Amino acid sequence: MSLSSRETFIQRIRTIEQAASESFLIDRVLTDVAHNSRARLLRNGLMVVAFTSLEDFIRARTGDLLDAVSRTVVHFTDLPEVLRNAATLGAMKAARARADIVKNAGQDPIALLQEAATHVASTAAGALQLSRFSLGYSGSNVSSGEIAQIVTSFNAADAWNEISLIASRCGAGSLPLKSAYDQSMRWRHEAAHNADADTQPRDLETFCTQAVAIALGFDIILSRAARLLKQGDAKILAGKIKVSTGLSLRFLEPGPRGYREIGEHATRATNVTRNLDDALKVAIQSASKKCEPVVLRDSQGLPASWVVTDVM
């Protein structure tokens, strides 16, 4: 079975996080020039890969949720105007730009353009299929502004504040995540384009922690908005709403007797299960009844992974 976009992202981030503490990435004494040069080069490369992993997740998960909304009972003309524009004009512009990239790489861009054109045409008649190029592909990188646009297109209000709020409720701290994302993009560009860049192991570790918080908040907010749109919820179709207001969370936390399943505002665990896989199955089964996300936290209380039950 292939990994989901969420599982792939978490696996990549954990691998980079573990690599950041390896001895071959740690500088030695100043006189060991050869080792330090190699370590610096490797750290810079890892920063680029780490940021790309977050961008890939944003694009892939957005594509998953565009597919989900495509199966809505709502007519295309009743979807949010920003989403309609993104699925037509935005999709065509982005597909044209991606086709140039494909062509410059020596590949045939025709199939890509034909698929995008078919999906745009479906907004007029037939089975609706919102193009994966509708959102997240306006440039070579995904900016914080584009992330806000993605969230807004699903009629979820106050994008970055909502992402930060959900991440904070999950235990990720109160850091404004838009600022963290912008700083990470600067680190990425510096590592990719400046020959003198010197990404530090702590920078990589900081990014990995923040990347999980950003991806988690984005996924939970957008998945809830996508489900509401798919179901034709009157409030979200009428205008932008703060999705976090009606959203409760469920946590899994390691304990001495196993993994404790506990509601967001509860003081006692509802279940304690020795095996993590079994604990996840039980928690997801309970959470699905209320469409609650399930967040696995580590021994320090930080979010380590998550599952959404709005749109799996």
C-alpha positions as CSV (number, residue, x, y, z in Angstrom):
1,M,0.0,0.0,0.0
2,S,1.4,3.4,-0.9
3,L,1.9,6.0,1.8
4,S,-0.5,8.9,2.1
5,S,0.8,12.4,1.6
6,R,0.7,12.9,5.4
7,E,2.7,9.7,6.1
8,T,5.2,10.5,3.5
9,F,5.8,14.0,4.9
10,I,6.1,12.8,8.5
11,Q,8.6,10.1,7.4
12,R,10.7,12.6,5.5
13,I,10.8,15.1,8.3
14,R,11.7,12.5,11.0
15,T,14.5,11.3,8.8
16,I,15.9,14.8,8.4
17,E,15.4,15.5,12.1
18,Q,17.4,12.4,13.0
19,A,20.1,13.2,10.4
20,A,20.6,16.6,11.9
21,S,22.3,15.2,15.0
22,E,24.6,12.8,13.1
23,S,28.4,13.4,13.6
24,F,29.0,13.9,9.8
25,L,26.8,17.1,10.0
26,I,28.5,18.5,13.1
27,D,31.4,20.9,12.6
28,R,34.8,19.9,14.1
29,V,37.7,22.2,15.1
30,L,38.3,25.1,12.7
31,T,41.4,23.4,11.3
32,D,39.4,20.4,10.0
33,V,38.5,22.4,6.9
34,A,37.6,19.4,4.7
35,H,35.1,17.9,7.2
36,N,33.5,21.2,8.0
37,S,33.0,22.0,4.3
38,R,31.3,18.7,3.7
39,A,29.1,19.1,6.7
40,R,28.1,22.6,5.7
41,L,27.2,21.4,2.2
42,L,25.2,18.5,3.5
43,R,23.3,20.7,6.0
44,N,22.4,23.2,3.3
45,G,21.1,20.4,1.0
46,L,19.0,19.0,3.9
47,M,17.4,22.4,4.5
48,V,16.3,22.6,0.8
49,V,15.0,19.0,1.0
50,A,13.2,19.7,4.3
51,F,11.4,22.8,3.0
52,T,10.5,21.0,-0.2
53,S,9.0,18.2,1.8
54,L,6.6,20.7,3.5
55,E,5.8,22.3,0.1
56,D,5.1,18.9,-1.4
57,F,2.8,18.0,1.5
58,I,0.9,21.3,1.1
59,R,0.3,20.7,-2.6
60,A,-0.4,17.0,-2.3
61,R,-2.9,17.4,0.6
62,T,-4.6,20.3,-1.2
63,G,-5.0,18.0,-4.2
64,D,-6.5,15.3,-2.0
65,L,-9.1,17.8,-0.7
66,L,-9.9,19.2,-4.1
67,D,-10.7,15.7,-5.1
68,A,-13.0,15.4,-2.0
69,V,-14.8,18.6,-2.8
70,S,-15.2,17.4,-6.4
71,R,-17.6,14.8,-5.1
72,T,-19.8,17.4,-3.5
73,V,-23.6,17.5,-3.8
74,V,-23.3,21.2,-4.4
75,H,-23.3,22.7,-7.9
76,F,-20.0,24.2,-9.0
77,T,-21.7,27.7,-9.3
78,D,-22.6,27.5,-5.6
79,L,-19.0,26.9,-4.4
80,P,-17.0,29.9,-3.1
81,E,-16.1,32.4,-5.8
82,V,-12.4,32.2,-5.0
83,L,-12.4,28.4,-5.4
84,R,-14.3,28.7,-8.7
85,N,-11.8,31.2,-10.0
86,A,-8.9,29.0,-8.8
87,A,-10.4,25.9,-10.5
88,T,-10.7,27.6,-13.9
89,L,-8.5,30.6,-14.6
90,G,-6.0,29.6,-11.9
91,A,-5.8,26.0,-13.0
92,M,-5.2,27.0,-16.6
93,K,-2.4,29.5,-15.8
94,A,-0.7,27.1,-13.4
95,A,-0.9,24.2,-15.8
96,R,0.6,26.3,-18.6
97,A,3.5,27.2,-16.3
98,R,4.0,23.6,-15.2
99,A,3.9,22.5,-18.8
100,D,6.9,24.8,-19.6
101,I,8.8,23.2,-16.7
102,V,8.0,19.7,-18.0
103,K,9.0,20.7,-21.6
104,N,12.3,22.2,-20.4
105,A,13.0,19.0,-18.6
106,G,12.8,17.2,-22.0
107,Q,9.4,15.6,-21.3
108,D,6.1,15.8,-23.2
109,P,3.8,18.4,-21.7
110,I,0.7,17.6,-23.8
111,A,-0.8,15.0,-21.4
112,L,-0.5,17.4,-18.5
113,L,-2.3,20.2,-20.5
114,Q,-5.0,17.8,-21.7
115,E,-5.7,16.6,-18.2
116,A,-5.9,20.1,-16.9
117,A,-8.2,21.2,-19.8
118,T,-10.5,18.2,-19.1
119,H,-10.8,19.1,-15.4
120,V,-11.5,22.8,-16.2
121,A,-14.2,21.7,-18.7
122,S,-15.8,19.6,-16.0
123,T,-16.8,22.8,-14.1
124,A,-19.3,23.5,-16.9
125,A,-20.9,20.0,-17.3
126,G,-20.5,16.4,-16.4
127,A,-18.8,14.9,-13.3
128,L,-16.9,17.7,-11.5
129,Q,-13.2,17.2,-11.1
130,L,-11.3,20.2,-9.6
131,S,-7.8,20.3,-11.1
132,R,-4.8,19.7,-8.7
133,F,-3.3,22.8,-10.4
134,S,-6.1,25.0,-9.0
135,L,-4.2,25.8,-5.9
136,G,-0.6,25.7,-4.7
137,Y,1.1,25.9,-8.2
138,S,1.2,29.7,-8.9
139,G,5.0,29.7,-8.5
140,S,8.0,27.5,-8.2
141,N,7.7,27.7,-4.4
142,V,4.7,27.8,-2.1
143,S,4.7,31.2,-0.3
144,S,2.9,31.9,3.0
145,G,0.5,34.1,1.0
146,E,-0.3,31.2,-1.3
147,I,-1.1,28.9,1.8
148,A,-3.4,31.6,3.0
149,Q,-5.1,31.7,-0.4
150,I,-5.6,27.9,-0.4
151,V,-7.3,28.1,3.0
152,T,-9.4,31.1,2.0
153,S,-10.5,29.4,-1.2
154,F,-12.2,26.7,0.9
155,N,-14.1,29.6,2.8
156,A,-12.1,29.1,6.0
157,A,-11.3,32.5,7.5
158,D,-8.2,34.0,9.2
159,A,-5.9,31.3,7.7
160,W,-2.6,31.7,9.5
161,N,-4.1,32.6,12.8
162,E,-6.3,29.5,12.6
163,I,-3.3,27.3,11.7
164,S,-1.3,28.7,14.6
165,L,-4.3,28.3,17.0
166,I,-4.8,24.6,16.1
167,A,-1.1,23.8,16.3
168,S,-1.0,25.6,19.7
169,R,-4.0,23.5,21.0
170,C,-2.1,20.4,19.9
171,G,0.9,21.3,22.1
172,A,3.1,23.0,19.5
173,G,3.5,26.3,21.4
174,S,2.2,29.8,20.7
175,L,4.7,30.9,18.0
176,P,3.0,32.7,15.0
177,L,3.5,30.1,12.3
178,K,3.4,32.5,9.4
179,S,6.5,34.2,10.6
180,A,8.1,30.8,11.2
181,Y,7.2,29.7,7.6
182,D,8.6,32.9,6.1
183,Q,11.9,32.5,8.1
184,S,12.1,28.9,6.9
185,M,11.7,30.0,3.3
186,R,14.5,32.5,3.7
187,W,16.7,29.7,5.1
188,R,15.8,27.5,2.2
189,H,16.6,30.2,-0.4
190,E,19.9,31.0,1.4
191,A,20.9,27.4,1.4
192,A,20.0,26.9,-2.3
193,H,21.4,30.1,-3.8
194,N,24.2,31.4,-1.5
195,A,27.5,29.6,-1.8
196,D,28.5,30.9,1.7
197,A,25.3,29.8,3.4
198,D,25.9,27.9,6.6
199,T,22.7,26.1,7.8
200,Q,23.2,24.9,11.4
201,P,22.0,21.6,12.9
202,R,19.8,23.6,15.2
203,D,18.2,25.4,12.2
204,L,17.3,22.0,10.8
205,E,15.8,20.8,14.1
206,T,13.9,24.0,14.6
207,F,12.5,23.8,11.1
208,C,11.4,20.1,11.5
209,T,9.4,21.0,14.7
210,Q,7.8,24.0,13.1
211,A,7.1,22.1,9.8
212,V,5.1,19.5,11.7
213,A,3.1,22.2,13.5
214,I,2.4,24.1,10.2
215,A,1.4,20.9,8.3
216,L,-0.8,19.7,11.2
217,G,-2.7,23.0,11.5
218,F,-3.1,23.4,7.8
219,D,-4.4,19.8,7.3
220,I,-6.9,20.0,10.2
221,I,-8.3,23.4,9.2
222,L,-8.5,22.6,5.4
223,S,-9.9,19.1,5.9
224,R,-12.7,20.4,8.1
225,A,-13.5,23.1,5.5
226,A,-13.4,20.6,2.7
227,R,-15.9,18.3,4.4
228,L,-18.3,21.1,5.1
229,L,-18.1,22.3,1.5
230,K,-18.6,18.7,0.2
231,Q,-21.7,18.3,2.4
232,G,-23.1,21.6,1.3
233,D,-23.0,23.2,4.8
234,A,-25.1,26.4,4.6
235,K,-22.8,28.5,6.8
236,I,-19.6,27.9,4.9
237,L,-21.3,28.3,1.5
238,A,-22.6,31.6,2.7
239,G,-19.2,33.1,3.6
240,K,-15.9,32.6,5.3
241,I,-16.0,30.9,8.8
242,K,-13.5,30.3,11.6
243,V,-13.3,26.5,11.3
244,S,-11.5,26.1,14.7
245,T,-14.5,27.3,16.6
246,G,-16.5,24.1,16.2
247,L,-13.6,21.7,16.1
248,S,-12.6,19.5,19.0
249,L,-9.4,17.3,19.2
250,R,-8.5,13.9,20.5
251,F,-5.0,13.0,21.7
252,L,-2.9,9.9,22.1
253,E,-0.1,10.3,24.7
254,P,2.5,7.8,25.9
255,G,2.2,6.7,29.5
256,P,3.6,4.1,31.8
257,R,0.9,1.6,30.9
258,G,0.6,2.4,27.3
259,Y,-1.0,5.1,25.0
260,R,-3.6,7.2,26.7
261,E,-6.6,8.4,24.6
262,I,-7.9,11.6,26.0
263,G,-10.3,14.4,24.8
264,E,-9.0,17.9,24.4
265,H,-10.7,19.2,27.5
266,A,-10.8,16.0,29.5
267,T,-8.8,15.2,32.6
268,R,-9.0,11.4,32.4
269,A,-8.2,9.0,29.6
270,T,-11.0,7.2,28.0
271,N,-8.8,4.3,26.9
272,V,-5.2,3.0,27.6
273,T,-3.8,0.7,25.0
274,R,-0.4,-0.9,25.1
275,N,0.3,-1.1,21.3
276,L,0.4,2.1,19.3
277,D,-1.3,0.7,16.2
278,D,-4.1,-0.7,18.3
279,A,-4.4,2.6,20.2
280,L,-4.7,4.5,16.9
281,K,-7.4,2.1,15.6
282,V,-9.5,2.5,18.7
283,A,-9.0,6.3,18.8
284,I,-9.9,6.8,15.2
285,Q,-13.0,4.7,15.6
286,S,-14.2,6.9,18.4
287,A,-13.1,10.2,16.8
288,S,-14.8,9.4,13.5
289,K,-18.2,9.7,15.2
290,K,-17.5,13.4,15.9
291,C,-15.1,14.0,13.0
292,E,-12.4,14.8,15.5
293,P,-8.7,14.8,14.4
294,V,-6.5,12.4,16.4
295,V,-3.1,13.8,17.4
296,L,-0.3,11.6,18.6
297,R,1.9,13.5,21.0
298,D,5.4,12.5,22.2
299,S,6.7,12.2,25.7
300,Q,7.4,16.0,25.8
301,G,3.8,16.8,24.7
302,L,4.7,17.9,21.2
303,P,2.6,16.8,18.2
304,A,4.4,13.9,16.4
305,S,1.8,12.8,13.9
306,W,-1.9,13.1,13.3
307,V,-4.9,11.6,11.5
308,V,-7.9,13.6,10.3
309,T,-11.4,12.0,10.2
310,D,-13.1,14.7,8.3
311,V,-11.6,13.6,5.0
312,M,-9.1,10.8,5.3
